[in-house]
Amino acid sequence: MRLFRLTLATIFQRKAWAICAFAVAVLPFLLPLLSSAEEKPVLIQPARIQAAWAALWICTLVWGLFTAAKQGEANTRSGLGEYFLTTGTTPGRQWIAIWLAVACFIVPLTLAAAAVSQFGATPSDPAEREFWWVMNLQYAALFLLVTLPLIALAVALASRFGSVAGFAIPLALALYGLYGVGYLDNLLKLEENPVLQGFWLFSPQYRYADLTQRLYFKSGALPASAFWGMAAYYLGLMLVLCALARLIFRIKPTV
C-alpha cells in the first residue's frame, strides 16, 4: 500500500529509530563495562539481559507510541487520509498501513533484544542452554502481543484526539498493566474492596509478559500450557484493543 510505504519512509528518514537500535543492540555490551559488573564477570551476562530488555521496553513505550501517535495525527490533519480515501484506500486499511509501518521498526528491535540475550548472555551450563532460546522466543512473542495493540491504539487515538492523547493514554495503560496492577493486587490482599476487585479483574495484566527476571535468574522456560494460556489472553486483549482502535480511528479532522 502506498500509505504504508510513505509512512515507513517518513519514519526511516527521521533517523530516531537508529538511536533505539543503538540502545537495544549496543548499549547492553557497553553499560556493564561502565559499571561495577566488570569487577565481577559473573554479573556481566545478567546485566546485558536487563539492559537489552529494559531498553526495548523504554524505546517501544516512548519512541514507538510517540511515533505512532504523530503519524496517526498527521494522516488526519495533513489531508492525507482524505486523499487516500479518494484513491480507494478505506479508513480501516489506512489505520492498518500506519500501524504496520511502525511495527516494522518494533519487530526488528524485539528480535535484536532477543538476539543480545541469546548470544550475549548464553548460560555456560549445557542444561540451561537447552531452554535459553525457548525463553527468549517466549519473551519476544509475549512482548509483541502486548505492545503492538498499544501502538494500534495510539494511531487511532491520535487521529481523533491529537498526538498528546494518542501517546499519553496507551503509555498510561501500559504502565498500569506493567506496574499498577501489581500494587493494586497487593492492596486488595491487605483489604478487600468489591469495587477495586472488579476493576482489577478487568485490568490488563501486562506484568506477566515481562520475563526479564525469569531470564535474569535462569528460572527456565514457561511450561507450554502456561505460555499458550498467556498468549491466548494477550491475543484476546489484542482483539479488543484493535476493535476499539478501529472504531476510534478517523481520517477527517474535527471541524
PDB file of C-alpha atoms in Angstrom:
ATOM      1  CA  MET A   1       0.000   0.000   0.000  1.00  0.00           C
ATOM      2  CA  ARG A   2       1.213   3.497  -0.817  1.00  0.00           C
ATOM      3  CA  LEU A   3       0.334   4.895   2.616  1.00  0.00           C
ATOM      4  CA  PHE A   4       2.326   2.109   4.247  1.00  0.00           C
ATOM      5  CA  ARG A   5       5.390   2.884   2.105  1.00  0.00           C
ATOM      6  CA  LEU A   6       5.017   6.625   2.695  1.00  0.00           C
ATOM      7  CA  THR A   7       4.751   6.207   6.476  1.00  0.00           C
ATOM      8  CA  LEU A   8       7.640   3.742   6.526  1.00  0.00           C
ATOM      9  CA  ALA A   9       9.842   6.125   4.523  1.00  0.00           C
ATOM     10  CA  THR A  10       8.874   9.076   6.742  1.00  0.00           C
ATOM     11  CA  ILE A  11       9.832   7.241   9.933  1.00  0.00           C
ATOM     12  CA  PHE A  12      13.035   5.974   8.360  1.00  0.00           C
ATOM     13  CA  GLN A  13      14.121   9.440   7.195  1.00  0.00           C
ATOM     14  CA  ARG A  14      13.704  10.901  10.697  1.00  0.00           C
ATOM     15  CA  LYS A  15      16.505   8.586  11.929  1.00  0.00           C
ATOM     16  CA  ALA A  16      15.215   8.371  15.525  1.00  0.00           C
ATOM     17  CA  TRP A  17      14.945   4.611  15.078  1.00  0.00           C
ATOM     18  CA  ALA A  18      18.762   4.481  14.884  1.00  0.00           C
ATOM     19  CA  ILE A  19      19.007   5.713  18.479  1.00  0.00           C
ATOM     20  CA  CYS A  20      16.657   2.932  19.563  1.00  0.00           C
ATOM     21  CA  ALA A  21      18.652   0.356  17.611  1.00  0.00           C
ATOM     22  CA  PHE A  22      21.838   1.546  19.291  1.00  0.00           C
ATOM     23  CA  ALA A  23      20.199   1.425  22.725  1.00  0.00           C
ATOM     24  CA  VAL A  24      18.919  -2.130  22.253  1.00  0.00           C
ATOM     25  CA  ALA A  25      21.795  -3.734  20.334  1.00  0.00           C
ATOM     26  CA  VAL A  26      24.912  -1.882  21.536  1.00  0.00           C
ATOM     27  CA  LEU A  27      24.298  -0.377  24.978  1.00  0.00           C
ATOM     28  CA  PRO A  28      23.844  -3.798  26.652  1.00  0.00           C
ATOM     29  CA  PHE A  29      27.507  -4.504  25.823  1.00  0.00           C
ATOM     30  CA  LEU A  30      28.752  -1.050  26.856  1.00  0.00           C
ATOM     31  CA  LEU A  31      26.863  -0.403  30.091  1.00  0.00           C
ATOM     32  CA  PRO A  32      28.301  -3.394  32.036  1.00  0.00           C
ATOM     33  CA  LEU A  33      31.787  -2.109  31.206  1.00  0.00           C
ATOM     34  CA  LEU A  34      30.930   1.245  32.773  1.00  0.00           C
ATOM     35  CA  SER A  35      29.547  -0.266  35.961  1.00  0.00           C
ATOM     36  CA  SER A  36      30.832  -2.467  38.758  1.00  0.00           C
ATOM     37  CA  ALA A  37      29.744  -5.554  36.802  1.00  0.00           C
ATOM     38  CA  GLU A  38      33.168  -5.650  35.137  1.00  0.00           C
ATOM     39  CA  GLU A  39      34.747  -6.368  38.523  1.00  0.00           C
ATOM     40  CA  LYS A  40      32.569  -9.465  38.821  1.00  0.00           C
ATOM     41  CA  PRO A  41      32.409 -11.261  35.449  1.00  0.00           C
ATOM     42  CA  VAL A  42      29.516 -13.392  36.661  1.00  0.00           C
ATOM     43  CA  LEU A  43      27.332 -10.261  36.660  1.00  0.00           C
ATOM     44  CA  ILE A  44      28.071  -9.199  33.087  1.00  0.00           C
ATOM     45  CA  GLN A  45      25.625 -11.530  31.373  1.00  0.00           C
ATOM     46  CA  PRO A  46      22.679 -10.730  33.705  1.00  0.00           C
ATOM     47  CA  ALA A  47      23.469  -7.032  33.223  1.00  0.00           C
ATOM     48  CA  ARG A  48      23.252  -7.457  29.449  1.00  0.00           C
ATOM     49  CA  ILE A  49      19.885  -9.149  29.772  1.00  0.00           C
ATOM     50  CA  GLN A  50      18.447  -6.376  31.891  1.00  0.00           C
ATOM     51  CA  ALA A  51      19.914  -3.634  29.697  1.00  0.00           C
ATOM     52  CA  ALA A  52      18.669  -5.148  26.427  1.00  0.00           C
ATOM     53  CA  TRP A  53      15.090  -5.768  27.505  1.00  0.00           C
ATOM     54  CA  ALA A  54      14.820  -2.566  29.547  1.00  0.00           C
ATOM     55  CA  ALA A  55      15.996  -0.577  26.529  1.00  0.00           C
ATOM     56  CA  LEU A  56      13.447  -2.364  24.360  1.00  0.00           C
ATOM     57  CA  TRP A  57      10.564  -1.578  26.725  1.00  0.00           C
ATOM     58  CA  ILE A  58      11.606   2.064  27.026  1.00  0.00           C
ATOM     59  CA  CYS A  59      12.136   2.564  23.285  1.00  0.00           C
ATOM     60  CA  THR A  60       8.828   0.943  22.413  1.00  0.00           C
ATOM     61  CA  LEU A  61       6.741   2.713  25.049  1.00  0.00           C
ATOM     62  CA  VAL A  62       8.342   6.101  24.403  1.00  0.00           C
ATOM     63  CA  TRP A  63       9.557   6.276  20.815  1.00  0.00           C
ATOM     64  CA  GLY A  64       7.173   3.654  19.404  1.00  0.00           C
ATOM     65  CA  LEU A  65       3.987   5.129  20.890  1.00  0.00           C
ATOM     66  CA  PHE A  66       5.105   8.697  20.146  1.00  0.00           C
ATOM     67  CA  THR A  67       5.853   7.849  16.514  1.00  0.00           C
ATOM     68  CA  ALA A  68       2.547   6.032  16.096  1.00  0.00           C
ATOM     69  CA  ALA A  69       0.670   8.992  17.583  1.00  0.00           C
ATOM     70  CA  LYS A  70       2.467  11.515  15.353  1.00  0.00           C
ATOM     71  CA  GLN A  71       1.740   9.504  12.219  1.00  0.00           C
ATOM     72  CA  GLY A  72      -1.895   8.976  13.183  1.00  0.00           C
ATOM     73  CA  GLU A  73      -2.399  12.688  13.757  1.00  0.00           C
ATOM     74  CA  ALA A  74      -0.503  13.688  10.603  1.00  0.00           C
ATOM     75  CA  ASN A  75      -2.617  11.393   8.451  1.00  0.00           C
ATOM     76  CA  THR A  76      -5.753  13.219   9.592  1.00  0.00           C
ATOM     77  CA  ARG A  77      -4.613  16.836   9.814  1.00  0.00           C
ATOM     78  CA  SER A  78      -2.497  16.926   6.668  1.00  0.00           C
ATOM     79  CA  GLY A  79      -5.336  15.721   4.460  1.00  0.00           C
ATOM     80  CA  LEU A  80      -3.545  12.514   3.516  1.00  0.00           C
ATOM     81  CA  GLY A  81      -6.387  10.443   4.916  1.00  0.00           C
ATOM     82  CA  GLU A  82      -8.949  12.130   2.685  1.00  0.00           C
ATOM     83  CA  TYR A  83      -6.649  11.912  -0.312  1.00  0.00           C
ATOM     84  CA  PHE A  84      -6.053   8.189   0.077  1.00  0.00           C
ATOM     85  CA  LEU A  85      -9.781   7.715   0.599  1.00  0.00           C
ATOM     86  CA  THR A  86     -10.377   9.121  -2.900  1.00  0.00           C
ATOM     87  CA  THR A  87      -7.934   6.539  -4.256  1.00  0.00           C
ATOM     88  CA  GLY A  88      -9.961   3.713  -2.715  1.00  0.00           C
ATOM     89  CA  THR A  89      -7.986   3.181   0.493  1.00  0.00           C
ATOM     90  CA  THR A  90     -10.598   2.725   3.198  1.00  0.00           C
ATOM     91  CA  PRO A  91     -10.137   4.115   6.734  1.00  0.00           C
ATOM     92  CA  GLY A  92      -9.536   0.600   8.035  1.00  0.00           C
ATOM     93  CA  ARG A  93      -6.770  -0.023   5.532  1.00  0.00           C
ATOM     94  CA  GLN A  94      -5.205   3.346   6.334  1.00  0.00           C
ATOM     95  CA  TRP A  95      -5.153   2.548  10.043  1.00  0.00           C
ATOM     96  CA  ILE A  96      -3.556  -0.855   9.365  1.00  0.00           C
ATOM     97  CA  ALA A  97      -0.988   0.704   7.000  1.00  0.00           C
ATOM     98  CA  ILE A  98       0.209   3.209   9.613  1.00  0.00           C
ATOM     99  CA  TRP A  99       0.199   0.543  12.320  1.00  0.00           C
ATOM    100  CA  LEU A 100       2.231  -1.892  10.228  1.00  0.00           C
ATOM    101  CA  ALA A 101       4.740   0.815   9.285  1.00  0.00           C
ATOM    102  CA  VAL A 102       5.529   1.469  12.944  1.00  0.00           C
ATOM    103  CA  ALA A 103       5.520  -2.276  13.683  1.00  0.00           C
ATOM    104  CA  CYS A 104       8.202  -2.746  11.009  1.00  0.00           C
ATOM    105  CA  PHE A 105      10.596  -0.954  13.367  1.00  0.00           C
ATOM    106  CA  ILE A 106       9.380  -2.504  16.630  1.00  0.00           C
ATOM    107  CA  VAL A 107       9.655  -6.124  15.465  1.00  0.00           C
ATOM    108  CA  PRO A 108      13.370  -5.884  14.489  1.00  0.00           C
ATOM    109  CA  LEU A 109      14.119  -4.128  17.794  1.00  0.00           C
ATOM    110  CA  THR A 110      12.444  -7.019  19.604  1.00  0.00           C
ATOM    111  CA  LEU A 111      14.456  -9.566  17.665  1.00  0.00           C
ATOM    112  CA  ALA A 112      17.629  -7.576  18.418  1.00  0.00           C
ATOM    113  CA  ALA A 113      16.918  -7.678  22.169  1.00  0.00           C
ATOM    114  CA  ALA A 114      16.253 -11.411  21.961  1.00  0.00           C
ATOM    115  CA  ALA A 115      19.492 -11.892  19.999  1.00  0.00           C
ATOM    116  CA  VAL A 116      21.517  -9.970  22.595  1.00  0.00           C
ATOM    117  CA  SER A 117      20.017 -12.112  25.319  1.00  0.00           C
ATOM    118  CA  GLN A 118      20.512 -15.297  23.322  1.00  0.00           C
ATOM    119  CA  PHE A 119      24.060 -14.830  22.059  1.00  0.00           C
ATOM    120  CA  GLY A 120      25.436 -12.264  24.506  1.00  0.00           C
ATOM    121  CA  ALA A 121      24.225 -13.886  27.711  1.00  0.00           C
ATOM    122  CA  THR A 122      24.053 -17.612  26.989  1.00  0.00           C
ATOM    123  CA  PRO A 123      24.483 -19.702  30.177  1.00  0.00           C
ATOM    124  CA  SER A 124      27.601 -21.825  30.388  1.00  0.00           C
ATOM    125  CA  ASP A 125      25.674 -24.760  31.852  1.00  0.00           C
ATOM    126  CA  PRO A 126      24.593 -27.076  28.963  1.00  0.00           C
ATOM    127  CA  ALA A 127      21.326 -27.879  30.739  1.00  0.00           C
ATOM    128  CA  GLU A 128      20.452 -24.198  30.968  1.00  0.00           C
ATOM    129  CA  ARG A 129      21.415 -23.532  27.345  1.00  0.00           C
ATOM    130  CA  GLU A 130      18.822 -26.050  26.179  1.00  0.00           C
ATOM    131  CA  PHE A 131      15.882 -23.903  27.313  1.00  0.00           C
ATOM    132  CA  TRP A 132      17.521 -20.495  26.789  1.00  0.00           C
ATOM    133  CA  TRP A 133      16.408 -19.982  23.206  1.00  0.00           C
ATOM    134  CA  VAL A 134      12.870 -21.032  24.140  1.00  0.00           C
ATOM    135  CA  MET A 135      12.752 -18.410  26.890  1.00  0.00           C
ATOM    136  CA  ASN A 136      13.906 -15.674  24.513  1.00  0.00           C
ATOM    137  CA  LEU A 137      11.345 -16.646  21.881  1.00  0.00           C
ATOM    138  CA  GLN A 138       8.598 -16.743  24.506  1.00  0.00           C
ATOM    139  CA  TYR A 139       9.582 -13.317  25.782  1.00  0.00           C
ATOM    140  CA  ALA A 140       9.702 -11.823  22.282  1.00  0.00           C
ATOM    141  CA  ALA A 141       6.291 -13.254  21.399  1.00  0.00           C
ATOM    142  CA  LEU A 142       4.617 -12.011  24.574  1.00  0.00           C
ATOM    143  CA  PHE A 143       6.258  -8.607  24.226  1.00  0.00           C
ATOM    144  CA  LEU A 144       4.881  -8.140  20.717  1.00  0.00           C
ATOM    145  CA  LEU A 145       1.412  -9.328  21.741  1.00  0.00           C
ATOM    146  CA  VAL A 146       1.402  -6.638  24.432  1.00  0.00           C
ATOM    147  CA  THR A 147       2.961  -3.691  22.608  1.00  0.00           C
ATOM    148  CA  LEU A 148       1.618  -3.949  19.058  1.00  0.00           C
ATOM    149  CA  PRO A 149      -2.032  -3.407  20.112  1.00  0.00           C
ATOM    150  CA  LEU A 150      -0.959  -0.359  22.134  1.00  0.00           C
ATOM    151  CA  ILE A 151       0.677   1.053  19.016  1.00  0.00           C
ATOM    152  CA  ALA A 152      -2.529   0.449  17.054  1.00  0.00           C
ATOM    153  CA  LEU A 153      -4.472   2.263  19.775  1.00  0.00           C
ATOM    154  CA  ALA A 154      -2.005   5.175  19.707  1.00  0.00           C
ATOM    155  CA  VAL A 155      -2.553   5.629  15.954  1.00  0.00           C
ATOM    156  CA  ALA A 156      -6.328   5.666  16.365  1.00  0.00           C
ATOM    157  CA  LEU A 157      -6.482   7.946  19.398  1.00  0.00           C
ATOM    158  CA  ALA A 158      -4.135  10.467  17.790  1.00  0.00           C
ATOM    159  CA  SER A 159      -6.219  10.582  14.624  1.00  0.00           C
ATOM    160  CA  ARG A 160      -9.261  11.684  16.642  1.00  0.00           C
ATOM    161  CA  PHE A 161      -7.919  13.474  19.728  1.00  0.00           C
ATOM    162  CA  GLY A 162      -4.402  14.544  18.758  1.00  0.00           C
ATOM    163  CA  SER A 163      -0.917  13.198  19.307  1.00  0.00           C
ATOM    164  CA  VAL A 164      -0.763  14.074  23.010  1.00  0.00           C
ATOM    165  CA  ALA A 165      -3.747  11.856  23.824  1.00  0.00           C
ATOM    166  CA  GLY A 166      -2.546   9.244  21.352  1.00  0.00           C
ATOM    167  CA  PHE A 167       0.754   8.991  23.175  1.00  0.00           C
ATOM    168  CA  ALA A 168      -0.298   9.501  26.810  1.00  0.00           C
ATOM    169  CA  ILE A 169      -3.302   7.152  27.031  1.00  0.00           C
ATOM    170  CA  PRO A 170      -1.601   3.978  25.682  1.00  0.00           C
ATOM    171  CA  LEU A 171       1.507   4.794  27.731  1.00  0.00           C
ATOM    172  CA  ALA A 172      -0.577   5.135  30.900  1.00  0.00           C
ATOM    173  CA  LEU A 173      -2.381   1.880  30.081  1.00  0.00           C
ATOM    174  CA  ALA A 174       0.931   0.091  29.550  1.00  0.00           C
ATOM    175  CA  LEU A 175       2.468   1.397  32.788  1.00  0.00           C
ATOM    176  CA  TYR A 176      -0.659   0.492  34.707  1.00  0.00           C
ATOM    177  CA  GLY A 177      -0.668  -3.027  33.244  1.00  0.00           C
ATOM    178  CA  LEU A 178       3.027  -3.492  33.992  1.00  0.00           C
ATOM    179  CA  TYR A 179       3.225  -1.967  37.465  1.00  0.00           C
ATOM    180  CA  GLY A 180      -0.051  -0.530  38.671  1.00  0.00           C
ATOM    181  CA  VAL A 181      -1.987  -3.795  38.748  1.00  0.00           C
ATOM    182  CA  GLY A 182       0.699  -5.276  40.992  1.00  0.00           C
ATOM    183  CA  TYR A 183       0.272  -2.518  43.567  1.00  0.00           C
ATOM    184  CA  LEU A 184      -3.493  -2.851  43.325  1.00  0.00           C
ATOM    185  CA  ASP A 185      -3.222  -6.606  43.833  1.00  0.00           C
ATOM    186  CA  ASN A 186      -1.123  -6.108  46.970  1.00  0.00           C
ATOM    187  CA  LEU A 187      -3.635  -3.565  48.257  1.00  0.00           C
ATOM    188  CA  LEU A 188      -6.525  -5.993  47.775  1.00  0.00           C
ATOM    189  CA  LYS A 189      -4.626  -8.668  49.679  1.00  0.00           C
ATOM    190  CA  LEU A 190      -4.489  -6.326  52.678  1.00  0.00           C
ATOM    191  CA  GLU A 191      -8.058  -5.075  52.464  1.00  0.00           C
ATOM    192  CA  GLU A 192     -10.913  -6.433  50.360  1.00  0.00           C
ATOM    193  CA  ASN A 193     -12.865  -3.972  48.250  1.00  0.00           C
ATOM    194  CA  PRO A 194     -15.518  -5.262  45.798  1.00  0.00           C
ATOM    195  CA  VAL A 195     -15.246  -2.203  43.556  1.00  0.00           C
ATOM    196  CA  LEU A 196     -11.461  -2.348  43.291  1.00  0.00           C
ATOM    197  CA  GLN A 197     -11.622  -6.126  42.939  1.00  0.00           C
ATOM    198  CA  GLY A 198     -13.890  -5.793  39.916  1.00  0.00           C
ATOM    199  CA  PHE A 199     -11.621  -3.109  38.474  1.00  0.00           C
ATOM    200  CA  TRP A 200      -8.612  -5.363  38.963  1.00  0.00           C
ATOM    201  CA  LEU A 201     -10.303  -8.307  37.266  1.00  0.00           C
ATOM    202  CA  PHE A 202     -10.788  -6.284  34.084  1.00  0.00           C
ATOM    203  CA  SER A 203      -7.339  -4.711  34.200  1.00  0.00           C
ATOM    204  CA  PRO A 204      -4.726  -5.675  31.571  1.00  0.00           C
ATOM    205  CA  GLN A 205      -2.194  -7.953  33.224  1.00  0.00           C
ATOM    206  CA  TYR A 206       0.810  -6.890  31.177  1.00  0.00           C
ATOM    207  CA  ARG A 207       3.185  -7.624  34.058  1.00  0.00           C
ATOM    208  CA  TYR A 208       3.187 -11.339  33.241  1.00  0.00           C
ATOM    209  CA  ALA A 209       4.649 -10.607  29.793  1.00  0.00           C
ATOM    210  CA  ASP A 210       7.807  -9.165  31.359  1.00  0.00           C
ATOM    211  CA  LEU A 211      10.102 -12.188  31.658  1.00  0.00           C
ATOM    212  CA  THR A 212      13.263 -10.205  32.412  1.00  0.00           C
ATOM    213  CA  GLN A 213      13.572 -11.518  35.943  1.00  0.00           C
ATOM    214  CA  ARG A 214      12.942 -15.052  34.715  1.00  0.00           C
ATOM    215  CA  LEU A 215      15.884 -14.709  32.346  1.00  0.00           C
ATOM    216  CA  TYR A 216      17.993 -12.972  34.994  1.00  0.00           C
ATOM    217  CA  PHE A 217      17.585 -15.799  37.490  1.00  0.00           C
ATOM    218  CA  LYS A 218      17.595 -18.544  34.805  1.00  0.00           C
ATOM    219  CA  SER A 219      14.258 -19.870  36.028  1.00  0.00           C
ATOM    220  CA  GLY A 220      13.648 -21.893  32.896  1.00  0.00           C
ATOM    221  CA  ALA A 221      11.177 -21.590  30.046  1.00  0.00           C
ATOM    222  CA  LEU A 222       7.492 -21.211  30.757  1.00  0.00           C
ATOM    223  CA  PRO A 223       5.569 -24.510  30.630  1.00  0.00           C
ATOM    224  CA  ALA A 224       3.829 -24.919  27.304  1.00  0.00           C
ATOM    225  CA  SER A 225       0.352 -24.758  28.863  1.00  0.00           C
ATOM    226  CA  ALA A 226       1.197 -21.551  30.764  1.00  0.00           C
ATOM    227  CA  PHE A 227       2.750 -19.881  27.729  1.00  0.00           C
ATOM    228  CA  TRP A 228      -0.125 -20.682  25.397  1.00  0.00           C
ATOM    229  CA  GLY A 229      -2.622 -19.615  28.056  1.00  0.00           C
ATOM    230  CA  MET A 230      -0.846 -16.259  28.378  1.00  0.00           C
ATOM    231  CA  ALA A 231      -0.592 -15.917  24.610  1.00  0.00           C
ATOM    232  CA  ALA A 232      -4.329 -16.563  24.262  1.00  0.00           C
ATOM    233  CA  TYR A 233      -5.088 -13.961  26.934  1.00  0.00           C
ATOM    234  CA  TYR A 234      -2.946 -11.299  25.262  1.00  0.00           C
ATOM    235  CA  LEU A 235      -4.313 -12.217  21.853  1.00  0.00           C
ATOM    236  CA  GLY A 236      -7.853 -11.736  23.179  1.00  0.00           C
ATOM    237  CA  LEU A 237      -6.849  -8.398  24.671  1.00  0.00           C
ATOM    238  CA  MET A 238      -5.242  -7.505  21.345  1.00  0.00           C
ATOM    239  CA  LEU A 239      -8.521  -8.156  19.524  1.00  0.00           C
ATOM    240  CA  VAL A 240     -10.419  -5.961  21.975  1.00  0.00           C
ATOM    241  CA  LEU A 241      -7.964  -3.065  21.690  1.00  0.00           C
ATOM    242  CA  CYS A 242      -7.780  -3.354  17.910  1.00  0.00           C
ATOM    243  CA  ALA A 243     -11.581  -3.341  17.624  1.00  0.00           C
ATOM    244  CA  LEU A 244     -11.709  -0.256  19.839  1.00  0.00           C
ATOM    245  CA  ALA A 245      -8.946   1.397  17.843  1.00  0.00           C
ATOM    246  CA  ARG A 246     -10.749   0.770  14.572  1.00  0.00           C
ATOM    247  CA  LEU A 247     -13.896   2.416  15.933  1.00  0.00           C
ATOM    248  CA  ILE A 248     -11.927   5.459  17.119  1.00  0.00           C
ATOM    249  CA  PHE A 249      -9.777   5.943  14.015  1.00  0.00           C
ATOM    250  CA  ARG A 250     -10.813   8.726  11.665  1.00  0.00           C
ATOM    251  CA  ILE A 251      -9.395  10.282   8.519  1.00  0.00           C
ATOM    252  CA  LYS A 252     -11.072  13.714   8.638  1.00  0.00           C
ATOM    253  CA  PRO A 253     -10.164  16.401  11.181  1.00  0.00           C
ATOM    254  CA  THR A 254     -12.760  17.602  13.637  1.00  0.00           C
ATOM    255  CA  VAL A 255     -14.436  20.747  12.377  1.00  0.00           C
TER     256      VAL A 255
END
